CSV table of C-alpha atoms in Angstrom, one decimal:
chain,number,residue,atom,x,y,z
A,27,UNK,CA,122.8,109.5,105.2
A,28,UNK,CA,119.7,109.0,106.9
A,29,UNK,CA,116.3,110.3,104.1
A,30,UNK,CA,115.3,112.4,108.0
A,31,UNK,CA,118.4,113.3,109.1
A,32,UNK,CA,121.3,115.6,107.9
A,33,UNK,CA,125.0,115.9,109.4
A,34,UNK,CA,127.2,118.8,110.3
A,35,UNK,CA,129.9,117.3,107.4
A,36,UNK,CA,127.1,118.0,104.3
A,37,UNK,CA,129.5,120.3,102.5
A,38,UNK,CA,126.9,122.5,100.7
A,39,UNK,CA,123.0,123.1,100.2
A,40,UNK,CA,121.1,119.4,100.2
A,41,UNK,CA,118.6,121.1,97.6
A,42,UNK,CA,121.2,120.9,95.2
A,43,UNK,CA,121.6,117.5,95.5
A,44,UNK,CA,117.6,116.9,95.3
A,45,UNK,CA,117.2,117.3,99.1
A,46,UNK,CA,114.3,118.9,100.2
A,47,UNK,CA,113.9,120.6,103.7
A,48,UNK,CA,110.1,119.1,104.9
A,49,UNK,CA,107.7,121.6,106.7
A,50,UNK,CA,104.3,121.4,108.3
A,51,UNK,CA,102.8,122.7,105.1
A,52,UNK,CA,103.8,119.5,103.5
A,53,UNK,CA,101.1,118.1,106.3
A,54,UNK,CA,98.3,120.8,105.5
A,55,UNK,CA,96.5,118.2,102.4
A,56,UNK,CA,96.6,115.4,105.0
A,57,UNK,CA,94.9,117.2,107.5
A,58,UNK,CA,92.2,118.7,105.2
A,59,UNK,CA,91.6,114.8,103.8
A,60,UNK,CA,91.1,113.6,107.3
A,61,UNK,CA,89.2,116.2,109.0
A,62,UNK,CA,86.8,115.3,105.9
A,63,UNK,CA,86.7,111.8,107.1
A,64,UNK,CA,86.3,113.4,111.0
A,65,UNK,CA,83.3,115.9,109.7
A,66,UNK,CA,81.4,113.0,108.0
A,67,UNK,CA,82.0,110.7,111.0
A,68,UNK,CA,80.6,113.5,113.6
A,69,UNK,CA,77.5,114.3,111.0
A,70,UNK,CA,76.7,110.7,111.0
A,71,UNK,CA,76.7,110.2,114.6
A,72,UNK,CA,74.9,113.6,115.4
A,73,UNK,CA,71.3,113.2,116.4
A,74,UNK,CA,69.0,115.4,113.8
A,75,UNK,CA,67.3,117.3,116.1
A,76,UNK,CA,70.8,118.9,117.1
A,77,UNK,CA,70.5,122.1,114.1
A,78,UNK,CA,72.8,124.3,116.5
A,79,UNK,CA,76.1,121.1,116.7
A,80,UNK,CA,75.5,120.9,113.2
A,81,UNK,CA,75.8,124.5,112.3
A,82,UNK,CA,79.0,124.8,114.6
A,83,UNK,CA,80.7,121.4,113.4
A,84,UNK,CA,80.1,123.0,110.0
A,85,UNK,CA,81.7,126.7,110.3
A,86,UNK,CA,84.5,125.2,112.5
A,87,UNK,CA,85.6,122.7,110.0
A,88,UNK,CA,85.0,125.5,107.5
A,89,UNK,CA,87.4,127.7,110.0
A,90,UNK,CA,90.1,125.0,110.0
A,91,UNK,CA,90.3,125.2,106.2
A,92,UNK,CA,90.4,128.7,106.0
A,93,UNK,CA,93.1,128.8,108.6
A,94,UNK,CA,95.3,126.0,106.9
A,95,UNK,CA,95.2,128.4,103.6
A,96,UNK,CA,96.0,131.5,105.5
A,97,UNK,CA,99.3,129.5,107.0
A,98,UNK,CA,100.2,128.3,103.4
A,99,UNK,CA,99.7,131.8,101.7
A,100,UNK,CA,102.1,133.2,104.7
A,101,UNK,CA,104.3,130.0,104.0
A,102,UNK,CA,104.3,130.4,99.6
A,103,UNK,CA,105.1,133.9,100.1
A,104,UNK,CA,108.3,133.6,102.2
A,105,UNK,CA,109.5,130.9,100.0
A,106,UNK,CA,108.6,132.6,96.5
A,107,UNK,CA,112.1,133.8,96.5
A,108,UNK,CA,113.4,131.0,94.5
A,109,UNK,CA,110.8,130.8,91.8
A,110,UNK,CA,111.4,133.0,88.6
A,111,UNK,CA,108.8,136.3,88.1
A,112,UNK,CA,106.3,135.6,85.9
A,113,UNK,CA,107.1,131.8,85.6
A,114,UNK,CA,104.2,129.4,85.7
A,115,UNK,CA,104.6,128.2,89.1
A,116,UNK,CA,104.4,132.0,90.3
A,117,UNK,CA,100.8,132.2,88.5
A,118,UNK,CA,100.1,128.9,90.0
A,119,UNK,CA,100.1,130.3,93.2
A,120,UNK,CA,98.0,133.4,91.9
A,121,UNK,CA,95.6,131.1,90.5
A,122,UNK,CA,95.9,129.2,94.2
A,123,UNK,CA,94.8,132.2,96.3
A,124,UNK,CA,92.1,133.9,94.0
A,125,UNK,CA,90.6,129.7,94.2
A,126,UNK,CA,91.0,130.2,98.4
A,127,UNK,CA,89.8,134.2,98.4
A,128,UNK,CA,86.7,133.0,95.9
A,129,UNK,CA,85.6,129.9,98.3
A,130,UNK,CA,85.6,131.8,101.4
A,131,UNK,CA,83.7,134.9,99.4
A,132,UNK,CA,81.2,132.3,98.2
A,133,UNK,CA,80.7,130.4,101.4
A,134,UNK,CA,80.0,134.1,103.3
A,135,UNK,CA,77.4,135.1,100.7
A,136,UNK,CA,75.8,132.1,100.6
A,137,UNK,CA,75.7,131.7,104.0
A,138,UNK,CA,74.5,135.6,104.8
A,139,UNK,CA,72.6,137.0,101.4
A,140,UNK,CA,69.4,137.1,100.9
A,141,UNK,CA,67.5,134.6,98.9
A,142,UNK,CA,68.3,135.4,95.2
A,143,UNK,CA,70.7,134.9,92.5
A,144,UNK,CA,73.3,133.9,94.4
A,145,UNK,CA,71.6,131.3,96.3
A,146,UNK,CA,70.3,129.8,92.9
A,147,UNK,CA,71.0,126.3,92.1
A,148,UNK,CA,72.3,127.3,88.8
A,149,UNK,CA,74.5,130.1,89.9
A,150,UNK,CA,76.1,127.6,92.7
A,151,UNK,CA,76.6,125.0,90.1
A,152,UNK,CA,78.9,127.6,87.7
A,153,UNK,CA,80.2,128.8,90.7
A,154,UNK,CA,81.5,125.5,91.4
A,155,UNK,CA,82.7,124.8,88.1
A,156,UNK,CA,85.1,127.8,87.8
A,157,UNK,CA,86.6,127.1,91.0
A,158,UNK,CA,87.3,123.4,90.2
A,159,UNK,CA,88.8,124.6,87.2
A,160,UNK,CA,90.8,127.3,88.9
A,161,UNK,CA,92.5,124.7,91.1
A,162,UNK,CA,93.2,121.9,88.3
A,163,UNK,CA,94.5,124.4,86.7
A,164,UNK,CA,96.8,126.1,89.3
A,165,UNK,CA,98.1,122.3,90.2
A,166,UNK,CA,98.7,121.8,86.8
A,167,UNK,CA,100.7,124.8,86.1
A,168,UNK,CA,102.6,124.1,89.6
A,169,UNK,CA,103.9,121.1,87.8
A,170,UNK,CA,104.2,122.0,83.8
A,171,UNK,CA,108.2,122.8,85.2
A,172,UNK,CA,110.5,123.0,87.3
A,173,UNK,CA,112.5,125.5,88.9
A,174,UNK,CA,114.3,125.7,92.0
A,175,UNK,CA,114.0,123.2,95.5
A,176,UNK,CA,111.0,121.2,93.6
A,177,UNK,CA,108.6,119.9,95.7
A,178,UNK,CA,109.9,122.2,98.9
A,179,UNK,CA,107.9,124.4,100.6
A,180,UNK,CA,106.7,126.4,98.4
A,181,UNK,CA,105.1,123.6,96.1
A,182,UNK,CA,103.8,122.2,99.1
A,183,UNK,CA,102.2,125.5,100.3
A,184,UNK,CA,100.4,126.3,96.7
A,185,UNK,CA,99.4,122.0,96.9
A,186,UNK,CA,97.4,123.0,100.3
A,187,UNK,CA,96.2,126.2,98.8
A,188,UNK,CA,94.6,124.5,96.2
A,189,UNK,CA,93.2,121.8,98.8
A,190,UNK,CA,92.1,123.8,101.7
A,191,UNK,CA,90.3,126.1,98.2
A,192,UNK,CA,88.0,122.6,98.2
A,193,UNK,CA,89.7,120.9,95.3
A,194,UNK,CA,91.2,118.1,97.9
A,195,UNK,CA,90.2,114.7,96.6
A,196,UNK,CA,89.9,116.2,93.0
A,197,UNK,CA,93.3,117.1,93.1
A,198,UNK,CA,95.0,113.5,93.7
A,199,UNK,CA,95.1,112.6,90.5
A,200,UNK,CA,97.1,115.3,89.3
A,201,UNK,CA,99.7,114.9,92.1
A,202,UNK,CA,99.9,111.0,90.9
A,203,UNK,CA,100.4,111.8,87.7
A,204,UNK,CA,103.2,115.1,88.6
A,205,UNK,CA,104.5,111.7,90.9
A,206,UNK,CA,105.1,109.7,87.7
A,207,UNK,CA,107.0,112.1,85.8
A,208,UNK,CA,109.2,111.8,88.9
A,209,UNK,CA,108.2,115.0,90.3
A,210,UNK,CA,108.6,114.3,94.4
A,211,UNK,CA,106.5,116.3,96.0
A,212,UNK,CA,103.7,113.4,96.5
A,213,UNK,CA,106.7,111.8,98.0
A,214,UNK,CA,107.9,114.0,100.3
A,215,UNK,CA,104.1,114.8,101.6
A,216,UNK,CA,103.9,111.3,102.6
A,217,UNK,CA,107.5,111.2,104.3
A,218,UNK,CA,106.1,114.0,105.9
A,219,UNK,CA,103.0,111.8,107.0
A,220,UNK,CA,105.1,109.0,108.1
A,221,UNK,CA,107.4,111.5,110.4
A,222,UNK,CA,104.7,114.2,111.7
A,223,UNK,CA,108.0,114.8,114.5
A,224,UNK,CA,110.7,115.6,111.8
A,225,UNK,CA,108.4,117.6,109.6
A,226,UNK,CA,107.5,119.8,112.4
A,227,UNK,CA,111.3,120.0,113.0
A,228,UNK,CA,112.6,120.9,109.4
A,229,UNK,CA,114.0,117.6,108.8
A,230,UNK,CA,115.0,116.6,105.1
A,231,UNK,CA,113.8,114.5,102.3
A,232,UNK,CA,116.2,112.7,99.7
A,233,UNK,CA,114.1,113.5,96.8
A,234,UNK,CA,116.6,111.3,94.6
A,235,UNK,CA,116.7,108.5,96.4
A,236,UNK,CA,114.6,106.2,93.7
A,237,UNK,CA,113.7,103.3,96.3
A,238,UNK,CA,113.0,105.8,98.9
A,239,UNK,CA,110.3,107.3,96.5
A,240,UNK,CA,108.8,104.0,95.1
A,241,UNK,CA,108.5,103.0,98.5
A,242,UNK,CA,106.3,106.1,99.4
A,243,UNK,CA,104.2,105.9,96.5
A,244,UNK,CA,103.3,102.4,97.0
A,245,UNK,CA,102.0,103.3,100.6
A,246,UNK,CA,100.2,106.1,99.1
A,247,UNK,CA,98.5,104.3,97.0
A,248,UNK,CA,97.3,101.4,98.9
A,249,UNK,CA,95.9,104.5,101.3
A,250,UNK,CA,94.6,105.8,98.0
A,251,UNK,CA,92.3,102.4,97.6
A,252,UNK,CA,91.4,102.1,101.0
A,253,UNK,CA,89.7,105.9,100.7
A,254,UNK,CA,88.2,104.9,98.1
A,255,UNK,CA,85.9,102.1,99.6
A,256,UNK,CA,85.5,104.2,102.7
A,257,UNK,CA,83.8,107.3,100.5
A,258,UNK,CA,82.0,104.7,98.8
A,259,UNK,CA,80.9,103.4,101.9
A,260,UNK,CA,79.8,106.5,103.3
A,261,UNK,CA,77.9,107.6,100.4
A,262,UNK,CA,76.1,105.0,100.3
A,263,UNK,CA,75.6,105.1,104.1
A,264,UNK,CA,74.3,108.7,103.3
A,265,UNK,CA,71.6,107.5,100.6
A,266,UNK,CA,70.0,104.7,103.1
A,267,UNK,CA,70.4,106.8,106.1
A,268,UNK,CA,68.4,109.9,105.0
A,269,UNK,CA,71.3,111.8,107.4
A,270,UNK,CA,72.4,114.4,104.5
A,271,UNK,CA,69.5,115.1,102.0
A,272,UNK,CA,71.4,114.1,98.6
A,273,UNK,CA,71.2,116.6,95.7
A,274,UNK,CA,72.6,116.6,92.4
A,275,UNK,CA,75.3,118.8,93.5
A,276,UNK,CA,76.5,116.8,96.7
A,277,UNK,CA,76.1,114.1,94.6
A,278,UNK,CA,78.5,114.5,91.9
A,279,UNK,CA,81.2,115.7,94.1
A,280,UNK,CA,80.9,112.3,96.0
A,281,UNK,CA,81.2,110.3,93.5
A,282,UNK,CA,84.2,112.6,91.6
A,283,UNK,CA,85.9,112.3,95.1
A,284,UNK,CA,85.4,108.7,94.7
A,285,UNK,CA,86.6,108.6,91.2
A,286,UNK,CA,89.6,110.6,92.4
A,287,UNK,CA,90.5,108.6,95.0
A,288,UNK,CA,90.4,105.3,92.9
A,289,UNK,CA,92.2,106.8,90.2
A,290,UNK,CA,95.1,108.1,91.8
A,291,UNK,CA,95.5,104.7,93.7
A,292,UNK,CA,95.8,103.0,90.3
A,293,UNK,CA,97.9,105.3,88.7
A,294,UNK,CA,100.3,105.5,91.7
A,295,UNK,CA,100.3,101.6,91.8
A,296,UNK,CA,100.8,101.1,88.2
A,297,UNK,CA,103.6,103.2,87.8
A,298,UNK,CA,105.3,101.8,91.3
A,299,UNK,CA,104.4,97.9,89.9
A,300,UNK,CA,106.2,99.1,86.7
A,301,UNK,CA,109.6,100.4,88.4
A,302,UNK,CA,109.9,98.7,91.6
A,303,UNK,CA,110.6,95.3,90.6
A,304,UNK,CA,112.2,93.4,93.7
A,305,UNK,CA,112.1,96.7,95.9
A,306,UNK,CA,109.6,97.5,98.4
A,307,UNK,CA,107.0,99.2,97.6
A,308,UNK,CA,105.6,97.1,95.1
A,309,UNK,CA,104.0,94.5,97.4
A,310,UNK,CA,101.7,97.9,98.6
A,311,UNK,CA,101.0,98.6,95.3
A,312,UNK,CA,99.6,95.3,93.9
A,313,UNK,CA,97.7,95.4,97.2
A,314,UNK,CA,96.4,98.8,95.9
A,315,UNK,CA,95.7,97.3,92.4
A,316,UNK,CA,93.5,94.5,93.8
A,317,UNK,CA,91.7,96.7,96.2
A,318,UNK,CA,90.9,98.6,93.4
A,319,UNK,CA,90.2,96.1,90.9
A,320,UNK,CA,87.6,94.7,93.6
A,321,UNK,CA,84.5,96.7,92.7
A,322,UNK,CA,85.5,95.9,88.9
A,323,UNK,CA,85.5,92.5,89.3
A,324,UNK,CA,82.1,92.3,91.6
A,325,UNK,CA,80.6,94.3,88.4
A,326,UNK,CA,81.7,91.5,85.9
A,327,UNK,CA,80.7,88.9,88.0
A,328,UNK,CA,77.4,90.4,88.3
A,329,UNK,CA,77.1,90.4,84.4
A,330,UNK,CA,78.7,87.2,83.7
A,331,UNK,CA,75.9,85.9,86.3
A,332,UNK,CA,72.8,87.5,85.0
A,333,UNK,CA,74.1,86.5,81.0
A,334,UNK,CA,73.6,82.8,81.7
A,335,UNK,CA,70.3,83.3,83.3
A,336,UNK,CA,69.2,85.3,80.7
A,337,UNK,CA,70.7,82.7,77.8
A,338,UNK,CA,69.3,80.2,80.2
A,339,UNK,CA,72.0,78.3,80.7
A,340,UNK,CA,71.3,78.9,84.6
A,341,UNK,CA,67.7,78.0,85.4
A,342,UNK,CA,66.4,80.5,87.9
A,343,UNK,CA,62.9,81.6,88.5
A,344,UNK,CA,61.5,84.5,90.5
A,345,UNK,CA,58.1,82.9,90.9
C-alpha cells in the first residue's frame, strides 16, 4: 500500500496499524519557518525611508501567525477526544495556548502602552524567557508519552501552537530528538511537505514504515543545514547592512535560531547515518553532516593557520 494512499479493502482503522491521517496543520510549522525567510527577504529589500511598508509587512506577518494558531487551537480541540484527561499531552496543549494567548497579549501592549514598565528592556527580556520556557516545555510534555494516533492531528496542532507562540526555530531540536526515539510526527510533517496536495486532502502516513521515516529525516535534515547557513548569512547581512539596528535581544535569538537549526540537522543526520545503512536517506544525511561540519572545519583551519605563524613555523609579516 501506497505511504499517500489508502484502499476501500483496509479492513479496520489505519491508526491502529501506526497510520496516521495527514492534515493541513501538519503544514502550519513549515509555513511559519518560511514566511520568516519571506519577512527577512522583504525587510532587506525595502527602502528605509518606507516606515508605513515596514509597519504593515510587520502586523501582517504578525496576523498570519496569529491566524495559523487560531486554526490549530480549533484543530487540537476537535481532535482532543483521543488523548486521556489530565494526561501530559492534554497540559501540553494548555501550556501551548496560554504561550499563543501571552505572545499576542505582549505584542498588543507593547505595541499600544505607554512608555513604562512594560516597554522596559528588562521586563521584555523576562518576558521572553518565560515564554521560551513555556513552549519547550509544552513540546516536551507533548512527547514525554504516548497515547492514541501519535503524531496525528492533534500533535501536529499543539507542534504549530507552540511555533506560531514564536518558539519555531527553538523548537527543532526537540522534534529531532522526539524523531529519534522513533516518535513520527517530524516524519509525517515532512511527508506532509513533500505532498502539500494529499495533506490538504486527508491522505495517510505509514508511521511504521522504518525506510519510509529514515528517508524523511534525512531530507529534513539536509534542509535543517541548509537553514542554517542561510540565517547565518542573513545575520551577518543584517550586522554590515545597518538594515535592522542589532540589540542584545534580536541578537541572541538569531544566533539561538542558528544554533537550533544546526543542531537539529546534526542530530537528525546522526541518528539517520546510524540506522539507514544501505537505505536512502543516508546519502541526505551525510550531506547534512558535512554542511554542518563546514563552519567547524573553517574554524580549525583558522587556528591550525594562525598556531604556525605564531610558533613561526610560517613566516608572515604584517609590515
Amino acid at each position: 500500500m501506497n505511504s499517500l494512499e489508502i484502499t476501500s479493502s483496509t479492513p479496520r482503522d489505519p491508526t491502529e496499524d501506526g497510520w496516521i491521517a495527514l492534515a493541513p496543520v501538519h503544514l502550519f510549522p513549515w509555513i511559519v519557518l518560511f514566511a520568516g525567510f519571506l519577512q527577512s527577504l522583504l525587510w532587506a529589500v525595502l527602502p528605509f525611508g518606507w516606515q508605513a511598508a515596514w509597519m504593515c509587512l510587520g502586523w501582517g506577518f504578525t496576523l498570519l501567525h496569529w491566524g495559523l494558531g487560531g486554526l490549530a487551537l480549533s484543530v487540537a480541540l476537535q481532535a482532543r477526544a483521543g488523548v486521556a484527561p489530565g494526561s501530559p499531552r492534554q497540559v501540553a496543549l494548555v501550556l501551548a495556548s496560554v504561550l499563543l494567548g501571552a505572545r499576542i497579549c505582549l505584542r498588543v501592549v507593547r505595541q499600544f502602552a505607554p512608555e513604562g514598565a512594560w516597554n522596559s528592556p528588562d521586563a521584555w527580556r523576562l518576558s521572553q524567557g518565560v515564554l521560551l520556557l513555556l513552549g519547550l516545555g509544552a513540546l516536551i510534555l507533548l512527547f514525554v508519552r504516548r497515547d492514541r494516533e501519535p503524531g496525528g492531528r492533534f500533535d501536529a496542532a499543539v507542534v504549530a501552537l507552540v511555533f506560531t507562540g514564536g518558539l519555531d526555530w527553538i523548537g527543532l531540536p526537540v522534534l529531532a530528538l522526539a524523531a529519534m526515539r522513533k516518535h513520527p510526527l517530524l516524519a509525517a510533517q515532512w511527508q506532509a511537505l513533500r505532498g502539500p496536495k494529499a495533506a490538504m486532502e486527508g491522505a495517510w502516513f505509514d508511521g511504521q514504515d522504518e525506510g519510509l521515516r529514515l528517508r524523511n529525516l534525512g531530507a529534513c535534515a539536509l534542509f535543517l543545514a541548509v537553514a542554517s547557513l542561510l540565517l547565518a548569512g542573513h545575520l551577518v547581512y543584517l550586522f554590515t547592512s545597518g538594515v535592522i539596528r542589532m540589540d542584545r535581544i534580536t541578537l541572541g535569538w538569531a544566533l539561538a535560531d542558528i544554533f537550533a537549526a544546526h543542531l537539529g540537522s546534526l542530530l537528525l543526520a546522526f541518528h539517520v547515518n546510524r540506522r539507514a545503512r544501505g537505505q536512502k536517506g543516508r546519502g541526505a544525511a551525510i550531506a547534512a553532516l558535512l554542511i554542518g561540519g563546514l563552519p567547524a572545519l573553517l574554524f580549525l583551519v583558522v587556528v591550525v593557520f594562525l598556531v604556525l605563524i605564531l610558533t613561526d613555523v610560517i613566516h608572515f609579516r604584517l609590515f
